[in-house]
Coordinates of N, CA, C and O in Angstrom, one line a residue:
S1 N 34.4 -15.7 -50.6 CA 33.2 -16.5 -50.3 C 32.3 -15.8 -49.3 O 32.8 -15.3 -48.3
A2 N 31.0 -15.9 -49.6 CA 30.1 -15.3 -48.7 C 29.9 -16.1 -47.4 O 29.8 -15.6 -46.3
V3 N 30.0 -17.4 -47.6 CA 29.9 -18.4 -46.5 C 31.0 -19.4 -46.7 O 31.2 -19.9 -47.8
Q4 N 31.7 -19.7 -45.6 CA 32.8 -20.8 -45.7 C 32.6 -21.7 -44.6 O 32.4 -21.3 -43.4
I5 N 32.6 -23.0 -44.9 CA 32.5 -24.1 -43.9 C 33.7 -25.0 -44.0 O 34.0 -25.5 -45.1
T6 N 34.4 -25.1 -42.9 CA 35.6 -25.9 -42.9 C 35.5 -27.0 -41.8 O 35.0 -26.7 -40.7
G7 N 35.9 -28.2 -42.1 CA 35.8 -29.3 -41.1 C 36.9 -30.3 -41.4 O 37.5 -30.4 -42.4
K8 N 37.1 -31.1 -40.3 CA 38.0 -32.3 -40.4 C 37.3 -33.5 -40.0 O 37.7 -34.1 -39.0
E9 N 36.3 -33.9 -40.7 CA 35.5 -35.1 -40.3 C 36.1 -36.4 -40.8 O 36.9 -36.4 -41.7
Q10 N 35.7 -37.4 -40.2 CA 36.0 -38.8 -40.6 C 34.8 -39.6 -40.7 O 34.0 -39.6 -39.7
N11 N 34.5 -40.2 -41.9 CA 33.3 -41.0 -42.1 C 32.0 -40.2 -42.1 O 31.0 -40.8 -41.7
R12 N 32.0 -38.9 -42.4 CA 30.8 -38.1 -42.5 C 31.1 -36.9 -43.3 O 32.3 -36.6 -43.5
G13 N 30.1 -36.2 -43.7 CA 30.3 -35.0 -44.5 C 30.6 -33.7 -43.6 O 30.1 -33.7 -42.5
T14 N 31.2 -32.8 -44.2 CA 31.4 -31.5 -43.5 C 30.1 -30.8 -43.4 O 29.8 -30.1 -42.4
L15 N 29.3 -30.9 -44.4 CA 28.0 -30.2 -44.4 C 27.0 -31.3 -44.9 O 27.2 -31.9 -45.9
K16 N 25.9 -31.4 -44.2 CA 24.8 -32.3 -44.6 C 23.5 -31.6 -44.6 O 23.1 -30.9 -43.7
I17 N 22.8 -31.7 -45.7 CA 21.4 -31.1 -45.9 C 20.5 -32.3 -46.0 O 20.7 -33.2 -46.9
A18 N 19.5 -32.4 -45.2 CA 18.5 -33.4 -45.2 C 17.1 -32.9 -45.4 O 16.7 -31.9 -44.8
H19 N 16.4 -33.4 -46.4 CA 15.0 -33.1 -46.6 C 14.2 -34.3 -46.0 O 14.4 -35.4 -46.3
I20 N 13.3 -33.9 -45.2 CA 12.4 -34.9 -44.6 C 11.0 -34.8 -45.1 O 10.4 -33.7 -45.0
K21 N 10.4 -35.8 -45.7 CA 9.1 -35.7 -46.3 C 8.1 -35.4 -45.3 O 7.9 -36.0 -44.3
P22 N 7.3 -34.3 -45.6 CA 6.2 -33.9 -44.7 C 5.1 -35.0 -44.8 O 4.8 -35.5 -45.8
S23 N 4.5 -35.3 -43.6 CA 3.5 -36.3 -43.6 C 2.3 -35.9 -44.3 O 1.7 -34.8 -44.1
G24 N 1.8 -36.8 -45.2 CA 0.6 -36.6 -45.9 C 0.6 -35.5 -47.0 O -0.4 -35.1 -47.5
I25 N 1.8 -35.0 -47.4 CA 1.9 -33.9 -48.3 C 2.8 -34.4 -49.5 O 3.8 -35.0 -49.3
D26 N 2.4 -34.0 -50.7 CA 3.2 -34.3 -51.9 C 4.4 -33.3 -51.9 O 4.2 -32.1 -52.0
D27 N 5.6 -33.9 -51.8 CA 6.8 -33.0 -51.8 C 7.6 -33.2 -53.1 O 8.8 -33.0 -53.2
S28 N 6.9 -33.6 -54.2 CA 7.6 -33.9 -55.5 C 8.2 -32.6 -56.1 O 9.1 -32.7 -56.9
G29 N 7.8 -31.5 -55.6 CA 8.4 -30.2 -56.1 C 9.5 -29.7 -55.2 O 10.0 -28.6 -55.5
A30 N 9.8 -30.4 -54.2 CA 10.8 -30.0 -53.2 C 12.2 -30.4 -53.7 O 12.3 -31.3 -54.5
A31 N 13.2 -29.8 -53.1 CA 14.6 -30.2 -53.4 C 15.4 -30.0 -52.1 O 15.2 -29.1 -51.3
A32 N 16.4 -30.9 -51.9 CA 17.2 -30.8 -50.7 C 18.2 -29.6 -50.9 O 18.6 -28.9 -50.0
L33 N 18.6 -29.4 -52.2 CA 19.4 -28.2 -52.5 C 19.0 -27.6 -53.8 O 18.8 -28.4 -54.8
S34 N 18.8 -26.4 -53.9 CA 18.4 -25.7 -55.1 C 19.4 -24.5 -55.3 O 19.6 -23.7 -54.4
I35 N 19.9 -24.4 -56.5 CA 20.9 -23.3 -56.8 C 20.3 -22.5 -58.0 O 19.9 -23.1 -59.0
D36 N 20.2 -21.2 -57.8 CA 19.7 -20.3 -58.8 C 20.7 -19.3 -59.2 O 21.1 -18.4 -58.4
L37 N 21.2 -19.3 -60.4 CA 22.2 -18.4 -60.8 C 21.5 -17.2 -61.5 O 21.0 -17.3 -62.6
Q38 N 21.4 -16.1 -60.8 CA 20.6 -15.0 -61.2 C 21.4 -13.9 -61.8 O 22.6 -13.8 -61.6
G39 N 20.8 -13.0 -62.6 CA 21.4 -11.9 -63.2 C 21.6 -12.1 -64.7 O 22.2 -13.1 -65.1
S40 N 21.0 -11.3 -65.5 CA 21.0 -11.4 -66.9 C 22.4 -11.5 -67.4 O 23.3 -10.7 -67.1
G41 N 22.7 -12.6 -68.2 CA 24.0 -12.8 -68.8 C 25.1 -13.3 -67.8 O 26.3 -13.2 -68.1
T42 N 24.7 -13.8 -66.6 CA 25.7 -14.2 -65.7 C 26.6 -15.3 -66.3 O 26.1 -16.1 -67.1
G43 N 27.8 -15.3 -65.9 CA 28.8 -16.4 -66.3 C 29.1 -17.3 -65.1 O 30.1 -18.0 -65.2
A44 N 28.4 -17.2 -64.1 CA 28.7 -18.0 -62.9 C 28.5 -19.5 -63.1 O 27.7 -19.9 -63.9
Q45 N 29.3 -20.3 -62.4 CA 29.2 -21.7 -62.5 C 28.2 -22.2 -61.4 O 28.3 -21.8 -60.3
G46 N 27.4 -23.2 -61.8 CA 26.4 -23.7 -60.8 C 27.1 -24.5 -59.7 O 26.8 -24.3 -58.5
I47 N 27.9 -25.4 -60.1 CA 28.7 -26.2 -59.1 C 30.1 -26.2 -59.6 O 30.4 -26.5 -60.7
F48 N 31.0 -25.9 -58.7 CA 32.5 -25.9 -59.0 C 33.1 -26.8 -57.9 O 32.9 -26.6 -56.7
L49 N 33.9 -27.8 -58.3 CA 34.5 -28.7 -57.4 C 36.0 -28.8 -57.8 O 36.3 -29.0 -59.0
D50 N 36.9 -28.7 -56.8 CA 38.3 -28.8 -57.1 C 38.9 -29.5 -55.9 O 38.5 -29.2 -54.8
S51 N 39.9 -30.2 -56.1 CA 40.8 -30.8 -55.0 C 42.1 -30.1 -55.2 O 43.0 -30.7 -55.9
T52 N 42.4 -29.0 -54.5 CA 43.6 -28.3 -54.8 C 44.9 -29.0 -54.4 O 45.9 -28.8 -55.0
S53 N 44.8 -30.0 -53.5 CA 46.0 -30.8 -53.2 C 45.9 -32.2 -53.7 O 46.7 -33.0 -53.5
G54 N 44.8 -32.5 -54.5 CA 44.6 -33.8 -55.1 C 43.9 -34.7 -54.2 O 44.0 -34.7 -53.0
T55 N 43.1 -35.6 -54.8 CA 42.4 -36.7 -54.0 C 42.4 -38.0 -54.8 O 42.5 -38.0 -56.0
S56 N 42.4 -39.1 -54.1 CA 42.3 -40.4 -54.7 C 40.8 -40.8 -54.6 O 40.4 -41.9 -55.1
G57 N 40.0 -40.0 -53.9 CA 38.6 -40.4 -53.7 C 37.7 -40.0 -54.9 O 38.2 -39.3 -55.9
K58 N 36.5 -40.3 -54.9 CA 35.5 -40.0 -55.9 C 35.2 -38.5 -55.9 O 35.0 -38.0 -54.8
L59 N 35.2 -37.9 -57.0 CA 34.9 -36.5 -57.1 C 33.4 -36.3 -57.1 O 32.9 -35.3 -56.6
L60 N 32.6 -37.2 -57.5 CA 31.2 -37.2 -57.5 C 30.7 -38.6 -57.3 O 31.1 -39.5 -57.9
N61 N 29.7 -38.7 -56.4 CA 29.1 -40.0 -56.1 C 27.6 -39.8 -55.8 O 27.3 -39.4 -54.7
I62 N 26.8 -40.1 -56.8 CA 25.4 -39.9 -56.6 C 24.8 -41.3 -56.5 O 25.0 -42.2 -57.3
R63 N 24.0 -41.5 -55.4 CA 23.4 -42.8 -55.0 C 21.9 -42.6 -54.8 O 21.4 -41.6 -54.6
N64 N 21.2 -43.8 -54.9 CA 19.8 -43.9 -54.6 C 19.7 -45.2 -53.7 O 20.1 -46.3 -54.2
Q65 N 19.2 -45.0 -52.5 CA 19.1 -46.1 -51.6 C 20.4 -46.8 -51.4 O 20.5 -48.0 -51.2
G66 N 21.5 -46.1 -51.3 CA 22.8 -46.6 -51.1 C 23.5 -47.2 -52.3 O 24.7 -47.6 -52.2
N67 N 22.8 -47.2 -53.4 CA 23.4 -47.8 -54.7 C 23.9 -46.7 -55.6 O 23.2 -45.8 -55.9
E68 N 25.2 -46.8 -56.0 CA 25.8 -45.8 -56.8 C 25.2 -45.8 -58.2 O 25.0 -46.9 -58.8
K69 N 24.8 -44.6 -58.6 CA 24.1 -44.5 -59.9 C 25.0 -43.7 -60.9 O 25.0 -43.9 -62.1
L70 N 25.8 -42.7 -60.4 CA 26.6 -41.8 -61.2 C 27.9 -41.6 -60.4 O 27.8 -41.0 -59.3
V71 N 29.0 -41.9 -60.9 CA 30.3 -41.8 -60.2 C 31.3 -41.2 -61.1 O 31.5 -41.6 -62.3
L72 N 32.0 -40.2 -60.6 CA 33.2 -39.6 -61.4 C 34.4 -39.8 -60.5 O 34.5 -39.3 -59.4
T73 N 35.3 -40.6 -61.0 CA 36.5 -40.9 -60.2 C 37.5 -39.8 -60.3 O 37.4 -38.9 -61.2
S74 N 38.5 -39.8 -59.4 CA 39.6 -38.8 -59.5 C 40.4 -38.9 -60.7 O 41.0 -37.9 -61.2
G75 N 40.4 -40.0 -61.4 CA 41.1 -40.2 -62.6 C 40.3 -39.8 -63.9 O 40.8 -39.9 -65.0
G76 N 39.0 -39.4 -63.7 CA 38.2 -38.9 -64.8 C 37.3 -39.9 -65.4 O 36.6 -39.6 -66.4
T77 N 37.2 -41.1 -64.8 CA 36.3 -42.1 -65.3 C 34.8 -41.8 -64.8 O 34.6 -41.5 -63.6
L78 N 33.9 -41.7 -65.7 CA 32.5 -41.5 -65.4 C 31.7 -42.8 -65.6 O 31.7 -43.4 -66.7
A79 N 31.1 -43.3 -64.5 CA 30.4 -44.5 -64.5 C 28.9 -44.2 -64.3 O 28.6 -43.5 -63.3
V80 N 28.1 -44.8 -65.1 CA 26.6 -44.6 -65.0 C 26.0 -45.9 -64.9 O 26.3 -46.8 -65.7
T81 N 25.1 -46.1 -63.9 CA 24.4 -47.3 -63.7 C 23.0 -47.0 -64.3 O 22.3 -46.1 -63.8
G82 N 22.5 -47.8 -65.2 CA 21.2 -47.5 -65.8 C 21.4 -47.0 -67.2 O 22.5 -47.2 -67.9
N83 N 20.5 -46.3 -67.8 CA 20.5 -45.8 -69.1 C 21.1 -44.4 -69.2 O 20.9 -43.6 -68.3
L84 N 21.8 -44.1 -70.3 CA 22.3 -42.7 -70.5 C 21.6 -42.2 -71.7 O 21.7 -42.8 -72.8
Y85 N 20.9 -41.1 -71.6 CA 20.2 -40.4 -72.7 C 20.9 -39.2 -73.0 O 21.3 -38.3 -72.2
V86 N 21.2 -39.0 -74.3 CA 22.0 -37.8 -74.8 C 21.1 -37.1 -75.8 O 20.7 -37.7 -76.8
D87 N 20.8 -35.8 -75.6 CA 20.1 -35.0 -76.6 C 21.2 -34.1 -77.2 O 21.4 -33.0 -76.8
G88 N 21.9 -34.6 -78.2 CA 23.0 -33.9 -78.8 C 24.0 -34.8 -79.3 O 23.7 -36.0 -79.6
N89 N 25.2 -34.4 -79.5 CA 26.3 -35.2 -80.0 C 27.2 -35.8 -78.9 O 27.3 -35.2 -77.8
I90 N 27.8 -36.9 -79.2 CA 28.8 -37.4 -78.3 C 30.1 -37.5 -79.1 O 30.2 -38.1 -80.1
D91 N 31.1 -36.7 -78.6 CA 32.4 -36.7 -79.2 C 33.3 -37.6 -78.4 O 33.5 -37.4 -77.2
V92 N 34.0 -38.5 -79.0 CA 34.8 -39.5 -78.3 C 36.3 -39.3 -78.8 O 36.5 -39.4 -80.0
D93 N 37.2 -39.2 -77.9 CA 38.6 -39.1 -78.2 C 39.2 -40.2 -77.3 O 39.6 -40.0 -76.2
G94 N 39.3 -41.4 -77.8 CA 39.8 -42.6 -77.1 C 38.8 -43.8 -77.3 O 38.1 -43.9 -78.2
N95 N 38.9 -44.7 -76.3 CA 38.1 -45.9 -76.4 C 36.8 -45.8 -75.8 O 36.6 -45.1 -74.8
V96 N 35.8 -46.6 -76.3 CA 34.5 -46.7 -75.7 C 34.3 -48.1 -75.3 O 34.4 -49.0 -76.2
E97 N 34.0 -48.4 -74.1 CA 33.6 -49.8 -73.7 C 32.1 -49.9 -73.5 O 31.5 -49.1 -72.8
I98 N 31.5 -50.8 -74.2 CA 30.0 -51.0 -74.2 C 29.6 -52.4 -73.7 O 30.2 -53.4 -74.2
G99 N 28.8 -52.4 -72.8 CA 28.1 -53.6 -72.4 C 26.6 -53.4 -72.4 O 26.0 -53.0 -71.4
G100 N 26.0 -53.6 -73.5 CA 24.6 -53.4 -73.7 C 24.3 -53.0 -75.1 O 25.0 -53.4 -76.0
C101 N 23.4 -52.1 -75.3 CA 23.0 -51.6 -76.7 C 23.2 -50.1 -76.9 O 23.1 -49.4 -75.9
I102 N 23.5 -49.8 -78.1 CA 23.5 -48.3 -78.4 C 22.2 -48.1 -79.3 O 22.0 -48.8 -80.3
K103 N 21.4 -47.2 -78.8 CA 20.1 -46.9 -79.4 C 20.1 -45.5 -79.8 O 20.7 -44.6 -79.1
Y104 N 19.4 -45.1 -80.9 CA 19.3 -43.8 -81.3 C 17.9 -43.5 -81.9 O 17.2 -44.5 -82.3
N105 N 17.5 -42.3 -81.8 CA 16.1 -42.0 -82.3 C 16.2 -41.5 -83.8 O 17.1 -40.7 -84.1
T106 N 15.2 -41.9 -84.5 CA 15.0 -41.4 -85.9 C 13.6 -40.9 -86.0 O 12.8 -41.0 -85.1
D107 N 13.3 -40.4 -87.2 CA 11.9 -40.0 -87.4 C 10.9 -41.1 -87.5 O 9.7 -40.9 -87.4
V108 N 11.4 -42.4 -87.5 CA 10.5 -43.5 -87.5 C 10.5 -44.2 -86.1 O 10.0 -45.3 -86.0
G109 N 11.2 -43.7 -85.2 CA 11.3 -44.3 -83.8 C 12.7 -44.6 -83.4 O 13.7 -44.3 -84.1
Q110 N 12.8 -45.3 -82.3 CA 14.1 -45.7 -81.8 C 14.7 -46.9 -82.5 O 14.0 -47.9 -82.8
Q111 N 16.0 -46.8 -82.9 CA 16.7 -47.8 -83.6 C 17.9 -48.3 -82.8 O 18.4 -47.6 -82.0
T112 N 18.3 -49.6 -83.0 CA 19.5 -50.1 -82.3 C 20.6 -50.1 -83.3 O 20.5 -50.6 -84.5
L113 N 21.8 -49.6 -82.9 CA 23.0 -49.6 -83.7 C 23.7 -50.9 -83.6 O 24.2 -51.3 -82.5
G114 N 23.8 -51.6 -84.7 CA 24.6 -52.9 -84.6 C 23.9 -53.9 -83.7 O 22.7 -54.0 -83.6
V115 N 24.8 -54.7 -83.1 CA 24.4 -55.8 -82.2 C 24.6 -55.4 -80.7 O 25.6 -54.8 -80.4
C116 N 23.6 -55.7 -79.9 CA 23.8 -55.5 -78.5 C 24.8 -56.4 -77.9 O 24.9 -57.6 -78.2
L117 N 25.7 -55.9 -77.1 CA 26.8 -56.7 -76.5 C 26.4 -57.2 -75.1 O 25.8 -56.6 -74.4

């Protein structure tokens, strides 16, 4: 690793990056974290996360104003609050639990599959 940060924190992150909106300036093009994988044909991974000794905590927890929007549990459950848009195929090996509608796009517009639950 080019840079390594190690910590033993409780109730906070080992590394925190904060973007503070500049006064009176549009910052819609800014990012708190930007990753650029450079080099023609690179096989590098953008984000790699592993718990080498195992964790019971969430592997991924994306929030907006403190509300969870996207969560990946240590058991592999992916929970999304809001709509999920897929541009491609969804391959399912197992059960799918649905509370809402399944919609898909056709050449005549968006259609609803079956009955909304």
